[in-house]
XYZ file of C-alpha atoms in Angstrom:
587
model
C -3.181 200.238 82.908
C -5.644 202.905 84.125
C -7.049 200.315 86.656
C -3.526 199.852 88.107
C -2.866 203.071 88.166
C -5.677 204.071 90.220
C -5.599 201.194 92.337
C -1.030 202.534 92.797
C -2.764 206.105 93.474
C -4.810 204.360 96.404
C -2.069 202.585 98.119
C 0.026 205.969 98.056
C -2.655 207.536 99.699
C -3.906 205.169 102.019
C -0.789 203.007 103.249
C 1.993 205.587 102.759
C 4.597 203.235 104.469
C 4.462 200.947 101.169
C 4.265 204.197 99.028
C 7.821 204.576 100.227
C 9.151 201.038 99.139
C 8.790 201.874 95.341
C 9.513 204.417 92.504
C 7.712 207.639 92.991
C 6.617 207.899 89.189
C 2.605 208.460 87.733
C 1.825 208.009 84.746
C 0.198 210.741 82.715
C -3.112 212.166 84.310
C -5.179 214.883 84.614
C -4.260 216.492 87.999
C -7.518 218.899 88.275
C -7.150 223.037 88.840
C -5.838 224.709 92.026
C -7.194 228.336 92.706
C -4.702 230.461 93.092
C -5.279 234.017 94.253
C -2.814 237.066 94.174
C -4.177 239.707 96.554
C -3.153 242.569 98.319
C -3.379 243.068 102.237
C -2.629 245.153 104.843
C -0.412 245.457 107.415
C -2.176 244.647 111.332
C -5.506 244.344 109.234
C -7.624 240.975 109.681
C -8.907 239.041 107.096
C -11.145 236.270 107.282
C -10.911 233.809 103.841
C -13.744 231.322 102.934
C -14.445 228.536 100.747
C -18.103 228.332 99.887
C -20.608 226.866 97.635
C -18.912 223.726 96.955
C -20.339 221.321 93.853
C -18.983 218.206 93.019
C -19.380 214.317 94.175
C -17.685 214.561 97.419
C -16.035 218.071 97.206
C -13.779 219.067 99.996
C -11.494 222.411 100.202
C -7.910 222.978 102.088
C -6.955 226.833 101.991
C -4.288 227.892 102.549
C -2.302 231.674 102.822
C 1.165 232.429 101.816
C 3.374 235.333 101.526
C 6.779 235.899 99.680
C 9.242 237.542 101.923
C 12.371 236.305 99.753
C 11.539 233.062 100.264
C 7.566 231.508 100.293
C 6.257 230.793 104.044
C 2.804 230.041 105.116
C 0.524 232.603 107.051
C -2.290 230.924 107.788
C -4.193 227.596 107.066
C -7.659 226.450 107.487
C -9.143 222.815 106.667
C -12.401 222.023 107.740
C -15.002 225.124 108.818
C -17.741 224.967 111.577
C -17.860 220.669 110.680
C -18.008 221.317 107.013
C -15.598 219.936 104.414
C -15.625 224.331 103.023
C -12.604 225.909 104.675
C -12.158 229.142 106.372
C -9.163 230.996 107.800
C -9.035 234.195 110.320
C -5.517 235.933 110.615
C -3.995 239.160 110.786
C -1.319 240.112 108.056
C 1.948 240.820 109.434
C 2.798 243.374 106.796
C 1.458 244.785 103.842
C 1.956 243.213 100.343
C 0.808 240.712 97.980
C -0.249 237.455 99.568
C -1.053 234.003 97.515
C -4.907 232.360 98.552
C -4.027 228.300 97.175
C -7.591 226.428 98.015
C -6.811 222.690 96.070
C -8.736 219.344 97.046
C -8.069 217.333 100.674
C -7.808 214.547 98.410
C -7.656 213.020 95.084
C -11.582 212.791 93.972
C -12.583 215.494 96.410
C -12.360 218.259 93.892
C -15.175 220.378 92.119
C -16.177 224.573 92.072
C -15.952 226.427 94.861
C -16.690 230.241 95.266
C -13.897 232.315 97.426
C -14.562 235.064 99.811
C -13.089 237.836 101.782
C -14.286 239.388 105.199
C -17.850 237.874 103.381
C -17.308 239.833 99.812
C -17.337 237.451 96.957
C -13.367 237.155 94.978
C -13.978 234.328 92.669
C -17.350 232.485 91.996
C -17.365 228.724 91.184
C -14.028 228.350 90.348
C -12.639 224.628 89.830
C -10.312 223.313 92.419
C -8.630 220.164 92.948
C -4.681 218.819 93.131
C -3.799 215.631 94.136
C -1.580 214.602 97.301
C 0.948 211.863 97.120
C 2.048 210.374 100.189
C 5.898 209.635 100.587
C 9.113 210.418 102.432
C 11.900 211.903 101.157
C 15.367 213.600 101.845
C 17.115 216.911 101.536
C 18.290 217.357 97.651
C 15.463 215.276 96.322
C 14.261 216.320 93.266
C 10.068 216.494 92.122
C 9.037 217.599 88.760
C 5.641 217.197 86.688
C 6.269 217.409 83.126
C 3.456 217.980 81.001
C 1.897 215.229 78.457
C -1.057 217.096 76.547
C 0.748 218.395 73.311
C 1.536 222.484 74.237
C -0.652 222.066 77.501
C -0.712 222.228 80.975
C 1.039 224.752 83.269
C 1.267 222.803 86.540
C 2.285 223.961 89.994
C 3.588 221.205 92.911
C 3.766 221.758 96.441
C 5.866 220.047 99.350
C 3.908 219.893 102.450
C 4.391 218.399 105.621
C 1.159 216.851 107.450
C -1.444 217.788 105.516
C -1.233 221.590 106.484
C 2.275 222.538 107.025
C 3.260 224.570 103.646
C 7.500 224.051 103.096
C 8.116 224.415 99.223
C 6.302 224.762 96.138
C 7.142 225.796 92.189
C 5.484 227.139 89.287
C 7.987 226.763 86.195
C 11.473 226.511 87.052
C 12.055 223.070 85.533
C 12.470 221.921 81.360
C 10.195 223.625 79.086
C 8.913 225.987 82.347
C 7.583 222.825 84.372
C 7.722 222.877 87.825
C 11.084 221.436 89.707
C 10.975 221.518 93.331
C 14.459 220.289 95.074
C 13.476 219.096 98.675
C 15.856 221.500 101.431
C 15.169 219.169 104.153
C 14.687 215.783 104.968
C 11.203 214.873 105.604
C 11.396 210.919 106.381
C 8.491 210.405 109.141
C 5.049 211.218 109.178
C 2.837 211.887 105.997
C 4.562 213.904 103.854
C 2.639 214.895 100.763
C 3.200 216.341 97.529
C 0.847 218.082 95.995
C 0.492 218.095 92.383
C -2.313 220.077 90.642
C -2.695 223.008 87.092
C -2.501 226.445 87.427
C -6.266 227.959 87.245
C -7.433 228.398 83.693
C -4.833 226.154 81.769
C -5.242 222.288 81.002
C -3.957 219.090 80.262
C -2.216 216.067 81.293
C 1.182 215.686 83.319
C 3.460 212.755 84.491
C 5.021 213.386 88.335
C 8.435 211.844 88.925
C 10.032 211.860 92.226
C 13.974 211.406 90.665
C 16.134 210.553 93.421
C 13.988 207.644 94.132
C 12.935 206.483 90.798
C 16.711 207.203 88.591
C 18.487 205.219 91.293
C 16.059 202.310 90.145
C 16.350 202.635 86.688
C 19.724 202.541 86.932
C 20.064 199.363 88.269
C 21.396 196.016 86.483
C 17.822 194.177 87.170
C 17.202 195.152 83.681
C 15.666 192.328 81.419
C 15.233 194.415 78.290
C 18.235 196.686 78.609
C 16.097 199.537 77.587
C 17.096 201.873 80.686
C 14.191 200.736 82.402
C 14.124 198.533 85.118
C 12.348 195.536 85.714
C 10.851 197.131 88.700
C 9.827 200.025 86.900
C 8.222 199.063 83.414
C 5.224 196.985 85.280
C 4.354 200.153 87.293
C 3.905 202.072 84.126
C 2.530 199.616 82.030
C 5.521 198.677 79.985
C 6.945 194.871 79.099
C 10.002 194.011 80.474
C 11.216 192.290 77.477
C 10.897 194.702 74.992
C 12.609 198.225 74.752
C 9.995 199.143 72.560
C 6.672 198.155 74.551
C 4.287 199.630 71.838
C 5.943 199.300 68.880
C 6.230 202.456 67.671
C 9.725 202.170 67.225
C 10.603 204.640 69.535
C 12.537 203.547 72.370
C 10.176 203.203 75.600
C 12.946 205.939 77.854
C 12.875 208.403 75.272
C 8.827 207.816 75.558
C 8.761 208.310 79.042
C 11.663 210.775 79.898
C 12.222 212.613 76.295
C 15.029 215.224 76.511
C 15.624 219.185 76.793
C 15.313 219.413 72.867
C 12.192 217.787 71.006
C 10.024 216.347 74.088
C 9.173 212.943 72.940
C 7.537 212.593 76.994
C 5.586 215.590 76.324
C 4.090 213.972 73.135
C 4.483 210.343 73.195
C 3.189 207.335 75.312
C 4.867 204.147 75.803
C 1.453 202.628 75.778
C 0.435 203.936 72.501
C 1.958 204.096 68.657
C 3.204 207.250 67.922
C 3.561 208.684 64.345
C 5.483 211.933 63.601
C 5.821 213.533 60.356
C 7.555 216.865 59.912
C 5.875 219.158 56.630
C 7.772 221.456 54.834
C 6.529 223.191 51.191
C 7.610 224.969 48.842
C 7.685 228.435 48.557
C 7.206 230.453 45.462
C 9.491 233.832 45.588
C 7.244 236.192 43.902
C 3.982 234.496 43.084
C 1.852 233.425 45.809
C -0.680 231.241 43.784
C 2.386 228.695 43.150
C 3.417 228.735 46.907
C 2.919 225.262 47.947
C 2.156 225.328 51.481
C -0.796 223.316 53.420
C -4.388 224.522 54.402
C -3.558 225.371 58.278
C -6.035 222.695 59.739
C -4.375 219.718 57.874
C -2.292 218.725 61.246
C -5.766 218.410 62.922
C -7.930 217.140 60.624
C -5.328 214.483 59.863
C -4.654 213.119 63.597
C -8.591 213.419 63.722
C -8.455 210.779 61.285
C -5.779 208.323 63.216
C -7.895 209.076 66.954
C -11.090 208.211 65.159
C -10.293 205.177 63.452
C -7.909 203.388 65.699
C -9.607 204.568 69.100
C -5.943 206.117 69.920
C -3.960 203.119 69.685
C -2.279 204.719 66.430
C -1.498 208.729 67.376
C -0.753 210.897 64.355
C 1.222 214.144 65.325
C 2.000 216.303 62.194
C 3.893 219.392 62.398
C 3.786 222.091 59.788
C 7.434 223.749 59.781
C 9.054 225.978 57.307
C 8.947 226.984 53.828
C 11.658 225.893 51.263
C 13.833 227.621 48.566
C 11.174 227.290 45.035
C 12.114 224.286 42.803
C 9.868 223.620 39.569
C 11.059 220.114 40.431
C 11.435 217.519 43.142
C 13.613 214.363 42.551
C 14.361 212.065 44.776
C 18.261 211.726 43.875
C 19.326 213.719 40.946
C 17.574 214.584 37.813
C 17.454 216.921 34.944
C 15.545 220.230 35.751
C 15.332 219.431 39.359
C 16.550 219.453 42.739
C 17.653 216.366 44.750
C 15.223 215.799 48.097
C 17.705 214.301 49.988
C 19.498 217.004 49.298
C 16.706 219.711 50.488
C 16.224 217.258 53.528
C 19.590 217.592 54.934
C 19.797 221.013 55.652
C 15.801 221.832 56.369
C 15.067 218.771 58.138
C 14.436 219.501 61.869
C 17.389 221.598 61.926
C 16.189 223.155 64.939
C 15.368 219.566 66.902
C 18.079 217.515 65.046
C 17.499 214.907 67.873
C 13.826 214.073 66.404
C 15.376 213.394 62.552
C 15.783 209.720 63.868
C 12.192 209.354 64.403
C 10.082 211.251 61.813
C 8.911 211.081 58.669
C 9.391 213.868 56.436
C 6.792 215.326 53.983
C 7.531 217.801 51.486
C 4.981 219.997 50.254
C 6.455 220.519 46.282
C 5.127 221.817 43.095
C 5.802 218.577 40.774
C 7.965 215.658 41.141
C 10.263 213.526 38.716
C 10.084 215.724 35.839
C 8.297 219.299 34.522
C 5.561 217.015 32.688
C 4.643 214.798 35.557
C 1.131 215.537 37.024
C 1.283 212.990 39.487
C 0.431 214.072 42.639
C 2.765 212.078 44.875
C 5.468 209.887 45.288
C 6.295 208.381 48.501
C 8.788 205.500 50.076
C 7.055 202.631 50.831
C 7.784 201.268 53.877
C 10.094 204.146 54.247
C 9.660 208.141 56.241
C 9.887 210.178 52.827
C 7.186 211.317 50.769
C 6.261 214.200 48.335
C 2.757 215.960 47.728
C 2.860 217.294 44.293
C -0.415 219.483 43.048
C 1.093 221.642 40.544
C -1.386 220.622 38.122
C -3.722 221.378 40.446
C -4.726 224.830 40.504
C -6.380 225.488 43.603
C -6.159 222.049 45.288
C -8.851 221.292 47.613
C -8.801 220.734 51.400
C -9.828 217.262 50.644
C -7.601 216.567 47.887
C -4.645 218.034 49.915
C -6.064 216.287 53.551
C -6.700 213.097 50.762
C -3.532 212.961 49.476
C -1.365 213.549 52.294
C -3.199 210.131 54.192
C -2.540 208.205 51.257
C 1.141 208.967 50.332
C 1.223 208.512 54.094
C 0.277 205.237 53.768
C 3.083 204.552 51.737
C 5.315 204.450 54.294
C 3.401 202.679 56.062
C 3.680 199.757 54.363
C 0.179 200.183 52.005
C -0.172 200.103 48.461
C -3.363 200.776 46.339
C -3.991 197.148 45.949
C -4.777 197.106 42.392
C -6.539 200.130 42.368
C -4.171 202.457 40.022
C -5.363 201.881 36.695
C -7.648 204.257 35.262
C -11.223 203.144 34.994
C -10.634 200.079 37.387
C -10.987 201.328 40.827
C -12.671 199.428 43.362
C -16.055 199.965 45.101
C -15.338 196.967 47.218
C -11.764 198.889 48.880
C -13.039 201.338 51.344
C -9.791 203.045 51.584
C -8.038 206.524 50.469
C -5.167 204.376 49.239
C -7.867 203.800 46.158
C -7.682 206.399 43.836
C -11.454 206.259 43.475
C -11.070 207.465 47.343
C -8.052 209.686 47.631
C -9.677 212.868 47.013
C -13.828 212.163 47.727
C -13.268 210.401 50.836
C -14.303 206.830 51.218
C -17.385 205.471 50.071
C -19.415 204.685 53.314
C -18.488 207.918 55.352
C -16.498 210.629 52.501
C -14.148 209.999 55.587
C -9.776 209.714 54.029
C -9.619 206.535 55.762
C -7.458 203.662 55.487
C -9.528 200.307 55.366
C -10.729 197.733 58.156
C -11.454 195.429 55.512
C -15.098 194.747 56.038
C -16.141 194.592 52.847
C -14.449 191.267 52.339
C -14.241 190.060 48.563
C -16.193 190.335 45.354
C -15.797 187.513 42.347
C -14.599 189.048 38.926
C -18.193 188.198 37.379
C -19.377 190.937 40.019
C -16.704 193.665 40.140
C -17.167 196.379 39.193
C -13.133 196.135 38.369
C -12.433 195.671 34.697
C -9.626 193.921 36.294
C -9.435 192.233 39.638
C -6.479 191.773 42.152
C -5.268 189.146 43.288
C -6.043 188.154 47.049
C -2.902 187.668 48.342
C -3.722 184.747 50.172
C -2.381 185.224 53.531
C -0.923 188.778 53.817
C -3.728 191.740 53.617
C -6.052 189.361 51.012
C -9.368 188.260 51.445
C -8.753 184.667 52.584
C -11.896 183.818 50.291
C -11.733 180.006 49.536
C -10.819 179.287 46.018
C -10.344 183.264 45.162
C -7.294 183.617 42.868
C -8.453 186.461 41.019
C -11.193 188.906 42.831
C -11.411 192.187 43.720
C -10.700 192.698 47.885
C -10.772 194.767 50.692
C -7.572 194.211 52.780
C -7.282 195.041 56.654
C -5.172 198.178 56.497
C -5.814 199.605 59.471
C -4.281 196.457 61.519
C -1.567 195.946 59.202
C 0.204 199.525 59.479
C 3.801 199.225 59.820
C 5.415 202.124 61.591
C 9.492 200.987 61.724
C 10.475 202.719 58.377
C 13.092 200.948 58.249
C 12.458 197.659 58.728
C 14.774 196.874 61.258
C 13.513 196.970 64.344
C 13.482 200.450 64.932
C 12.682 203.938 63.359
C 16.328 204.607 63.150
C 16.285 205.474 59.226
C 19.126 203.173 58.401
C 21.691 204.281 60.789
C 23.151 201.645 63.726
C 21.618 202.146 66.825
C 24.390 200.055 68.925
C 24.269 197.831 71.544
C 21.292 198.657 73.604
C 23.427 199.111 76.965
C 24.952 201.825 75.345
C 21.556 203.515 75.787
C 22.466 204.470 79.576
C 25.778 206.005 78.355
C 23.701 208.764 76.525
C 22.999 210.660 79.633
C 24.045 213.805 81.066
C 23.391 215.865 83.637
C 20.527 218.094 83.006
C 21.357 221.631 82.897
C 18.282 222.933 83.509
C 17.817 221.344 86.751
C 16.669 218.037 86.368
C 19.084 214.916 87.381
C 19.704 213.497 83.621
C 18.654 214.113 80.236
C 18.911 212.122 76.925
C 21.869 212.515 74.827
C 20.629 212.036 71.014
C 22.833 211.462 68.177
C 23.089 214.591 66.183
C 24.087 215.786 63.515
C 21.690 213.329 61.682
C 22.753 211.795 58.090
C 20.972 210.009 55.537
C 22.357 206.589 55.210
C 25.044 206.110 52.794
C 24.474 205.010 48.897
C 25.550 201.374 49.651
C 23.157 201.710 52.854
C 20.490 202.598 50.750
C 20.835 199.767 48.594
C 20.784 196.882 51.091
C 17.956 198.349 52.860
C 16.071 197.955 49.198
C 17.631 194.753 48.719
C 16.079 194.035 51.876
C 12.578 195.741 51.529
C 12.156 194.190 47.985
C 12.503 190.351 48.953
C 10.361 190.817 51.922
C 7.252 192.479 49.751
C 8.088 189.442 46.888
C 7.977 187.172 49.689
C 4.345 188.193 50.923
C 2.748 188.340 47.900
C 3.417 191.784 46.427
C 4.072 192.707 43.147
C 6.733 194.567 41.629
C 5.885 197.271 38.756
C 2.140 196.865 40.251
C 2.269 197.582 44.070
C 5.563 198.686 44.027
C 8.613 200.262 42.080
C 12.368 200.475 42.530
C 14.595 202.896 40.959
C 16.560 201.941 38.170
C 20.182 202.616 40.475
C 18.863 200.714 43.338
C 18.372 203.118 46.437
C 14.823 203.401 46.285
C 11.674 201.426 46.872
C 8.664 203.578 46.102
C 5.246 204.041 44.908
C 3.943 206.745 42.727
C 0.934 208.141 42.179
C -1.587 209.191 40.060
């Protein structure tokens, strides 16, 4: 992916003619700093700007000048000074005011520091500059936007230039969640047009660029294998399959990956080249006693996705977000229950009730005192293979970072699709499962590292006569087990990094349950944007959990696929005695 993307980059700078044949779309990058000066001048005073001391590999300024006069124009310009790739610019200012200094990179790769003077007194010493042109025509009512991609980062500006000199537009943050949106007032169809694309100074991150009127009239053509949204023509230039709406399988749909929507951006988080996990955490909190408040140590989110970056190398992205606190319960059910409060229940009104159009997609975590009943000291109960899960520490009285951070991966893991393979009887854990889904694990960390990792399964298999394991598992021939000849009884380490399943529901998608439709009917879900843009996504709100006889199928379901591949019911799973949940609880 990165190689084509670079080699894409190339051919829009180089050969600008075929630049124009395709979608004008690039995939998340980092776009390097602009400088970008406010200063104050005088009227019929000259002023002589320079770009000096330039570091880098191959470091080459463009400066320009520009004044607001209700409306942005260009004053004065300078590229190359005295044969040098450092610019410098001699004018006279026309009136007095506050005029913008914008010194960016000739070219993509020809960034680095430069130092900024004026009339020979130092401004701004070794500041970063770069920006990167792209090379394309375009017409009058065109639309350009850069939408961020680093969670919470990256305040971008983009500029519309003609030649490489001639300043016509540019924006800071009119667009969706204050990106820039620059709509084109002229036709600029011959030449080398470029667009400039680069962060304000100081802030950083990653953005995609999208050029809409040119790429939305391709994706909404009918060359569209998949029927994801995307076209054929598209989905190779950004790395995607054409056969699959889903090209990572994440379960999230690969156009609300790379477009999102005004709400909850899944393009500001997500990748459609990566697996992305989301899991909303609420807690409990206590009205008047603080020591039973049940909310999370504040660096869970982080150390948590730490955990996911490290041990997959990105291809698995964990993004947590702490949210709000919840009315106190002494009790957490899931259903109904004596001397407790229903979770589903709690879930409908407090679950992303301020992004309902993310429900679809995340898991939810609750953050409770105890679960099932007031003498339960279990500290979690989770779905397995499903997006809801309870941390219970009551009986804890101060819990830990590492039992909280433990626990959290491991009820986690629940859902997706991991059980404690045989490790949940007292005074039987395993030293051979490397994994926090061992209880001799959850809280210390894993042996090898004191890391709350899942397993890679390296440790293969030890015989009964060896084990530690009063008891030994069974190997599961053929789903997570050893594959040991001859092993029907020996204690394993299973694969569970490889093997985690992120479609909740089973089905295809992370859709909790609820149809989804035909997937044509995808396209009808867009709008016009009213914050500027072209289109947004439509999502399906309000959000419902699926209905009793729903809930029942999908255990139905759930159940004869785990008997099917080996596990076992009452030992690596449970389901409730009415039938609407498949679970695993926890010690």
């Amino acid at each position: 992916m990165k190689s084509f993307m670079g080699a894409l980059r190339m051919v829009l700078l180089l050969a600008p003619m075929m630049a124009w044949a395709g979608p004008h779309y690039v995939a998340s990058r980092d776009w390097g700093s602009f400088i970008w000066l406010s200063t104050w001048l005088d009227a019929g005073q000259t002023y002589t700007f320079e770009t000096r001391e330039l570091t880098g590999s191959v470091p080459d300024t463009v400066l320009h000048v520009l004044r607001d006069r209700n409306g942005w124009s260009q004053v004065a310009v300078g590229d190359d000074c005295q044969g040098a790739t450092r610019s410098c610019v001699t004018f006279v200012a026309p009136d007095s005011g506050y005029y913008r200094v914008w010194v960016r990179a000739y070219a993509d790769g020809r960034g680095g520091t430069a130092s900024l003077y004026r009339n020979g007194t130092l401004l701004l010493s070794q500041q970063p500059f770069g920006g990167v042109p792209l090379l394309f025509a375009w017409n009058a009512k065109d639309t350009f936007r850069a939408s961020a991609t680093s969670p919470g980062g990256g305040d971008h500006l983009l500029f519309l230039l003609r030649s490489n000199t001639e300043y016509l537009q540019h924006d800071d943050d009119s667009g969706p969640k204050y990106y820039p949106l620059v709509t084109a007032t002229s036709t600029q169809n011959v030449g080398t047009q470029r667009v400039v694309v680069g962060r304000f100074p100081g802030s950083a991150g990653t953005a995609s660029f999208v050029h809409d009127e040119e790429l939305w009239s391709t994706i909404f053509d009918d060359n569209d294998g998949d029927e994801d949204g995307l076209s054929d023509s598209l989905e190779p230039l950004i790395g995607l399959s054409q056969n699959n709406e889903d090209s990572d399988g994440d379960s999230i749909a690969d156009t609300l990956e790379v477009f999102g929507n005004d709400g909850f951006s899944f393009s500001e988080w997500s990748s459609p080249t990566a697996r992305d996990l989301y899991v909303e955490v609420d807690w409990m909190q206590h009205p008047t006693n603080p020591y039973l408040t049940r909310q999370p140590y504040a660096g869970l989110v982080a150390d948590a996705a730490a955990v996911f970056a490290q041990e997959t190398g990105g291809s698995v992205r964990l993004h947590a977000f702490i949210d709000g606190a919840l009315p106190w319960h002494e009790v957490v059910c899931y259903g109904s229950c004596a001397n407790g409060v229903d979770f589903y229940a709690l879930k409908q009104s407090a679950f992303s009730s301020a992004n309902p159009e993310r429900r679809p997609y995340f898991h939810y975590a609750m953050w409770a005192n105890r679960h099932t009943s007031l003498t339960s000291c279990s500290s979690g109960k989770a779905e397995l293979l499903g997006n809801d899960l309870i941390i219970s520490m009551g009986c804890f009285s101060s819990p830990s970072i590492q039992e909280q951070r433990g626990t959290f991966i491991h009820e986690l893991g629940h859902n997706l699709n991991l059980d404690h393979n045989g490790n949940d009887v007292p005074g039987q854990y395993s030293v051979v499962h490397d994994s926090v889904m061992n209880y001799r694990y959850q809280f210390a960390g894993v042996s090898n590292s004191g890391w709350h990792s899942y397993s890679f399964g390296d440790n293969g298999c030890a015989a009964c006569g060896s084990s530690p394991k009063a008891e030994c598992v069974s190997c599961r021939d053929g789903f997570l087990g050893c594959g040991f000849p001859g092993c029907g009884s020996c204690d394993c380490d299973v694969g569970e990094w490889g093997s985690l399943e992120l479609d909740f529901s089973d089905d295809g998608d992370a859709d909790d349950g609820a149809s989804r439709g035909s997937k044509r009917s995808l396209l009808t879900r867009y709008a016009p944007d009213d914050k500027g843009g072209p289109a947004r996504f439509q999502p399906r709100v309000p959000h419902e959990e699926p209905s009793l006889v729903r809930r029942r199928d999908d255990v139905r379901r759930k159940r004869e696929r785990l008997l099917s591949r080996g596990r076992v019911e009452g030992r690596d799973f449970h389901v409730s005695a009415d039938g609407t949940l498949l679970y695993a609880e926890c010690l």
